[in-house]
PDB file of C-alpha atoms in Angstrom:
ATOM      1  CA  LEU A   7      24.832   1.212  74.418  1.00  0.00           C
ATOM      2  CA  ASN A   8      22.746  -1.794  73.625  1.00  0.00           C
ATOM      3  CA  PRO A   9      22.783  -3.909  76.802  1.00  0.00           C
ATOM      4  CA  TYR A  10      21.336  -7.379  76.848  1.00  0.00           C
ATOM      5  CA  PHE A  11      20.431  -7.227  80.563  1.00  0.00           C
ATOM      6  CA  THR A  12      19.793  -4.606  83.161  1.00  0.00           C
ATOM      7  CA  THR A  13      19.043  -5.193  86.816  1.00  0.00           C
ATOM      8  CA  ILE A  14      16.632  -3.742  89.306  1.00  0.00           C
ATOM      9  CA  HIS A  15      16.289  -4.630  92.968  1.00  0.00           C
ATOM     10  CA  LEU A  16      13.145  -6.637  93.607  1.00  0.00           C
ATOM     11  CA  SER A  17      12.835  -4.900  96.969  1.00  0.00           C
ATOM     12  CA  GLY A  18      11.999  -1.753  94.964  1.00  0.00           C
ATOM     13  CA  GLY A  19       8.440  -3.050  94.761  1.00  0.00           C
ATOM     14  CA  ASP A  20       5.767  -3.859  92.229  1.00  0.00           C
ATOM     15  CA  ASN A  21       5.469  -0.395  90.705  1.00  0.00           C
ATOM     16  CA  MET A  22       9.172  -0.230  89.889  1.00  0.00           C
ATOM     17  CA  GLN A  23       9.107  -3.742  88.417  1.00  0.00           C
ATOM     18  CA  GLU A  24       6.026  -3.014  86.311  1.00  0.00           C
ATOM     19  CA  ILE A  25       7.456   0.259  84.945  1.00  0.00           C
ATOM     20  CA  ALA A  26      10.777  -1.423  84.126  1.00  0.00           C
ATOM     21  CA  VAL A  27       8.977  -4.146  82.160  1.00  0.00           C
ATOM     22  CA  LEU A  28       6.777  -1.612  80.350  1.00  0.00           C
ATOM     23  CA  ASN A  29       9.830   0.371  79.226  1.00  0.00           C
ATOM     24  CA  LYS A  30      12.335  -2.395  78.589  1.00  0.00           C
ATOM     25  CA  LYS A  31      12.299  -2.449  74.778  1.00  0.00           C
ATOM     26  CA  ASN A  32      14.838  -5.155  73.796  1.00  0.00           C
ATOM     27  CA  ILE A  33      16.526  -5.341  77.190  1.00  0.00           C
ATOM     28  CA  LYS A  34      15.986  -8.290  79.531  1.00  0.00           C
ATOM     29  CA  ILE A  35      14.988  -7.122  83.013  1.00  0.00           C
ATOM     30  CA  LEU A  36      16.564  -9.103  85.849  1.00  0.00           C
ATOM     31  CA  GLY A  37      15.446  -8.678  89.435  1.00  0.00           C
ATOM     32  CA  VAL A  38      18.095  -8.825  92.138  1.00  0.00           C
ATOM     33  CA  SER A  39      16.820 -10.912  95.035  1.00  0.00           C
ATOM     34  CA  ILE A  40      18.989 -11.093  98.168  1.00  0.00           C
ATOM     35  CA  LEU A  41      22.623 -10.067  97.703  1.00  0.00           C
ATOM     36  CA  THR A  42      25.173 -12.859  98.122  1.00  0.00           C
ATOM     37  CA  SER A  43      26.910 -10.792 100.792  1.00  0.00           C
ATOM     38  CA  ILE A  44      23.832 -11.111 103.026  1.00  0.00           C
ATOM     39  CA  ASP A  45      23.811 -13.906 105.586  1.00  0.00           C
ATOM     40  CA  LYS A  46      21.074 -14.864 108.051  1.00  0.00           C
ATOM     41  CA  GLU A  47      22.147 -12.233 110.575  1.00  0.00           C
ATOM     42  CA  GLN A  48      22.081  -9.417 108.012  1.00  0.00           C
ATOM     43  CA  ALA A  49      18.790 -10.701 106.563  1.00  0.00           C
ATOM     44  CA  LYS A  50      17.236 -10.528 110.025  1.00  0.00           C
ATOM     45  CA  LYS A  51      18.497  -6.971 110.440  1.00  0.00           C
ATOM     46  CA  TYR A  52      17.414  -5.654 107.023  1.00  0.00           C
ATOM     47  CA  TYR A  53      14.440  -7.861 106.101  1.00  0.00           C
ATOM     48  CA  ASN A  54      13.215  -8.834 109.574  1.00  0.00           C
ATOM     49  CA  SER A  55      13.597 -12.515 108.683  1.00  0.00           C
ATOM     50  CA  ASP A  56      16.561 -14.848 108.766  1.00  0.00           C
ATOM     51  CA  ASN A  57      14.897 -17.348 106.424  1.00  0.00           C
ATOM     52  CA  LEU A  58      16.760 -16.553 103.210  1.00  0.00           C
ATOM     53  CA  ASN A  59      14.879 -19.210 101.242  1.00  0.00           C
ATOM     54  CA  ASN A  60      11.499 -17.690 102.096  1.00  0.00           C
ATOM     55  CA  LEU A  61      12.722 -14.188 101.329  1.00  0.00           C
ATOM     56  CA  VAL A  62      14.011 -15.261  97.921  1.00  0.00           C
ATOM     57  CA  LYS A  63      10.829 -17.266  97.287  1.00  0.00           C
ATOM     58  CA  ASN A  64       8.719 -14.158  97.913  1.00  0.00           C
ATOM     59  CA  PHE A  65      10.899 -12.006  95.667  1.00  0.00           C
ATOM     60  CA  VAL A  66      10.835 -14.579  92.856  1.00  0.00           C
ATOM     61  CA  ASN A  67       7.050 -14.883  93.073  1.00  0.00           C
ATOM     62  CA  TYR A  68       6.724 -11.113  92.638  1.00  0.00           C
ATOM     63  CA  ALA A  69       9.258 -11.096  89.802  1.00  0.00           C
ATOM     64  CA  ALA A  70       7.260 -13.784  87.988  1.00  0.00           C
ATOM     65  CA  LYS A  71       3.950 -12.018  88.668  1.00  0.00           C
ATOM     66  CA  ASN A  72       5.399  -8.780  87.295  1.00  0.00           C
ATOM     67  CA  LYS A  73       6.779 -10.573  84.216  1.00  0.00           C
ATOM     68  CA  LEU A  74      10.488  -9.969  84.726  1.00  0.00           C
ATOM     69  CA  ASP A  75      12.760 -11.942  82.425  1.00  0.00           C
ATOM     70  CA  GLY A  76      14.903 -13.348  85.187  1.00  0.00           C
ATOM     71  CA  VAL A  77      16.490 -12.994  88.574  1.00  0.00           C
ATOM     72  CA  VAL A  78      19.888 -12.546  90.140  1.00  0.00           C
ATOM     73  CA  CYS A  79      20.269 -14.909  93.073  1.00  0.00           C
ATOM     74  CA  SER A  80      22.923 -16.780  94.983  1.00  0.00           C
ATOM     75  CA  PRO A  81      23.643 -20.311  93.804  1.00  0.00           C
ATOM     76  CA  HIS A  82      21.967 -21.550  96.992  1.00  0.00           C
ATOM     77  CA  GLU A  83      18.597 -20.322  95.714  1.00  0.00           C
ATOM     78  CA  ILE A  84      18.762 -21.609  92.118  1.00  0.00           C
ATOM     79  CA  ASN A  85      16.466 -24.539  92.938  1.00  0.00           C
ATOM     80  CA  ILE A  86      13.871 -22.162  94.374  1.00  0.00           C
ATOM     81  CA  VAL A  87      13.860 -20.073  91.208  1.00  0.00           C
ATOM     82  CA  LYS A  88      13.688 -23.143  88.982  1.00  0.00           C
ATOM     83  CA  LYS A  89      10.744 -24.538  90.934  1.00  0.00           C
ATOM     84  CA  LEU A  90       8.752 -21.296  91.132  1.00  0.00           C
ATOM     85  CA  SER A  91       9.331 -20.033  87.618  1.00  0.00           C
ATOM     86  CA  LEU A  92       8.880 -23.386  85.892  1.00  0.00           C
ATOM     87  CA  ASN A  93      12.315 -22.868  84.320  1.00  0.00           C
ATOM     88  CA  ASP A  94      11.135 -19.789  82.405  1.00  0.00           C
ATOM     89  CA  MET A  95      13.314 -17.247  84.178  1.00  0.00           C
ATOM     90  CA  ILE A  96      16.899 -16.463  83.328  1.00  0.00           C
ATOM     91  CA  ILE A  97      19.097 -17.101  86.363  1.00  0.00           C
ATOM     92  CA  VAL A  98      22.207 -14.994  86.847  1.00  0.00           C
ATOM     93  CA  THR A  99      24.323 -16.161  89.729  1.00  0.00           C
ATOM     94  CA  PRO A 100      26.941 -14.097  91.533  1.00  0.00           C
ATOM     95  CA  GLY A 101      28.893 -15.497  94.461  1.00  0.00           C
ATOM     96  CA  ILE A 102      30.873 -17.848  92.257  1.00  0.00           C
ATOM     97  CA  ARG A 103      34.216 -18.918  93.648  1.00  0.00           C
ATOM     98  CA  PRO A 104      36.542 -21.450  91.983  1.00  0.00           C
ATOM     99  CA  GLU A 105      37.706 -24.303  94.183  1.00  0.00           C
ATOM    100  CA  ASN A 106      41.235 -22.881  94.318  1.00  0.00           C
ATOM    101  CA  TYR A 107      40.047 -19.451  95.525  1.00  0.00           C
ATOM    102  CA  LYS A 108      41.000 -19.331  99.191  1.00  0.00           C
ATOM    103  CA  GLU A 109      40.653 -15.618  99.881  1.00  0.00           C
ATOM    104  CA  THR A 110      37.825 -14.675 102.204  1.00  0.00           C
ATOM    105  CA  ASP A 111      35.715 -11.692 101.288  1.00  0.00           C
ATOM    106  CA  ASP A 112      32.195 -10.387 101.795  1.00  0.00           C
ATOM    107  CA  GLN A 113      30.533 -13.237  99.901  1.00  0.00           C
ATOM    108  CA  LYS A 114      28.504 -15.375 102.314  1.00  0.00           C
ATOM    109  CA  ARG A 115      26.535 -17.627  99.969  1.00  0.00           C
ATOM    110  CA  PHE A 116      28.784 -18.945  97.223  1.00  0.00           C
ATOM    111  CA  MET A 117      29.573 -22.076  95.191  1.00  0.00           C
ATOM    112  CA  THR A 118      31.972 -23.249  92.554  1.00  0.00           C
ATOM    113  CA  PRO A 119      31.176 -22.586  88.879  1.00  0.00           C
ATOM    114  CA  LYS A 120      30.571 -26.283  88.248  1.00  0.00           C
ATOM    115  CA  GLN A 121      28.135 -26.596  91.165  1.00  0.00           C
ATOM    116  CA  ALA A 122      26.126 -23.531  90.070  1.00  0.00           C
ATOM    117  CA  ILE A 123      25.891 -24.717  86.470  1.00  0.00           C
ATOM    118  CA  LYS A 124      24.825 -28.180  87.619  1.00  0.00           C
ATOM    119  CA  LEU A 125      22.014 -26.582  89.635  1.00  0.00           C
ATOM    120  CA  GLY A 126      20.846 -24.637  86.585  1.00  0.00           C
ATOM    121  CA  ALA A 127      22.459 -21.187  86.544  1.00  0.00           C
ATOM    122  CA  ASP A 128      22.267 -19.632  83.076  1.00  0.00           C
ATOM    123  CA  TYR A 129      24.966 -17.007  83.653  1.00  0.00           C
ATOM    124  CA  LEU A 130      27.732 -16.819  86.260  1.00  0.00           C
ATOM    125  CA  VAL A 131      29.183 -13.667  87.759  1.00  0.00           C
ATOM    126  CA  ILE A 132      32.828 -14.235  88.638  1.00  0.00           C
ATOM    127  CA  GLY A 133      34.538 -11.015  89.645  1.00  0.00           C
ATOM    128  CA  ARG A 134      37.292 -10.981  92.234  1.00  0.00           C
ATOM    129  CA  PRO A 135      38.723 -14.437  91.542  1.00  0.00           C
ATOM    130  CA  ILE A 136      39.563 -13.107  88.082  1.00  0.00           C
ATOM    131  CA  THR A 137      40.299  -9.437  88.750  1.00  0.00           C
ATOM    132  CA  LYS A 138      42.498 -10.162  91.774  1.00  0.00           C
ATOM    133  CA  SER A 139      44.407 -12.941  90.051  1.00  0.00           C
ATOM    134  CA  PRO A 140      48.020 -12.189  89.092  1.00  0.00           C
ATOM    135  CA  ASP A 141      47.194 -13.882  85.770  1.00  0.00           C
ATOM    136  CA  PRO A 142      43.504 -13.184  84.966  1.00  0.00           C
ATOM    137  CA  LEU A 143      43.535 -14.885  81.565  1.00  0.00           C
ATOM    138  CA  ASN A 144      44.959 -18.076  83.058  1.00  0.00           C
ATOM    139  CA  GLU A 145      42.362 -17.903  85.824  1.00  0.00           C
ATOM    140  CA  ILE A 146      39.576 -17.762  83.222  1.00  0.00           C
ATOM    141  CA  ILE A 147      41.116 -20.736  81.417  1.00  0.00           C
ATOM    142  CA  ASN A 148      41.264 -22.673  84.699  1.00  0.00           C
ATOM    143  CA  ILE A 149      37.645 -21.802  85.514  1.00  0.00           C
ATOM    144  CA  ASN A 150      36.510 -22.920  82.066  1.00  0.00           C
ATOM    145  CA  SER A 151      38.443 -26.178  82.462  1.00  0.00           C
ATOM    146  CA  SER A 152      36.824 -26.808  85.847  1.00  0.00           C
ATOM    147  CA  ILE A 153      33.313 -26.824  84.370  1.00  0.00           C
ATOM    148  CA  GLU A 154      33.916 -29.142  81.451  1.00  0.00           C
TER     149      GLU A 154
END
């Protein structure tokens, strides 16, 4: 395999981030900040803070300090990453839901593809809206049309 990206969880700490960067070769290392399935209540439980923006800000600062290539964050935190990394970090954004996607699932912090791109996401992660569609190819076509 010759992957372009691999991810690590930023909550793994500095040592893990530093070792990943030292051994990355041609792979871009992306740090996962706070999962898009985490809301304020879950953040309070697991991170002892319900301020998602501050949590992401801290993680992004460490990712930049440890020279990661980018971060994975919800579309709601794209502006934070852009501001802190001076636009140098790759931003991969899960929690993308097309406007026509009405199913509720575990995603708490989500946006449409167009909104996330407008905010500055470099890559979008769109899983269930495509995989659960009765016509996945048509869903991809519709998503692409929605961002033009």
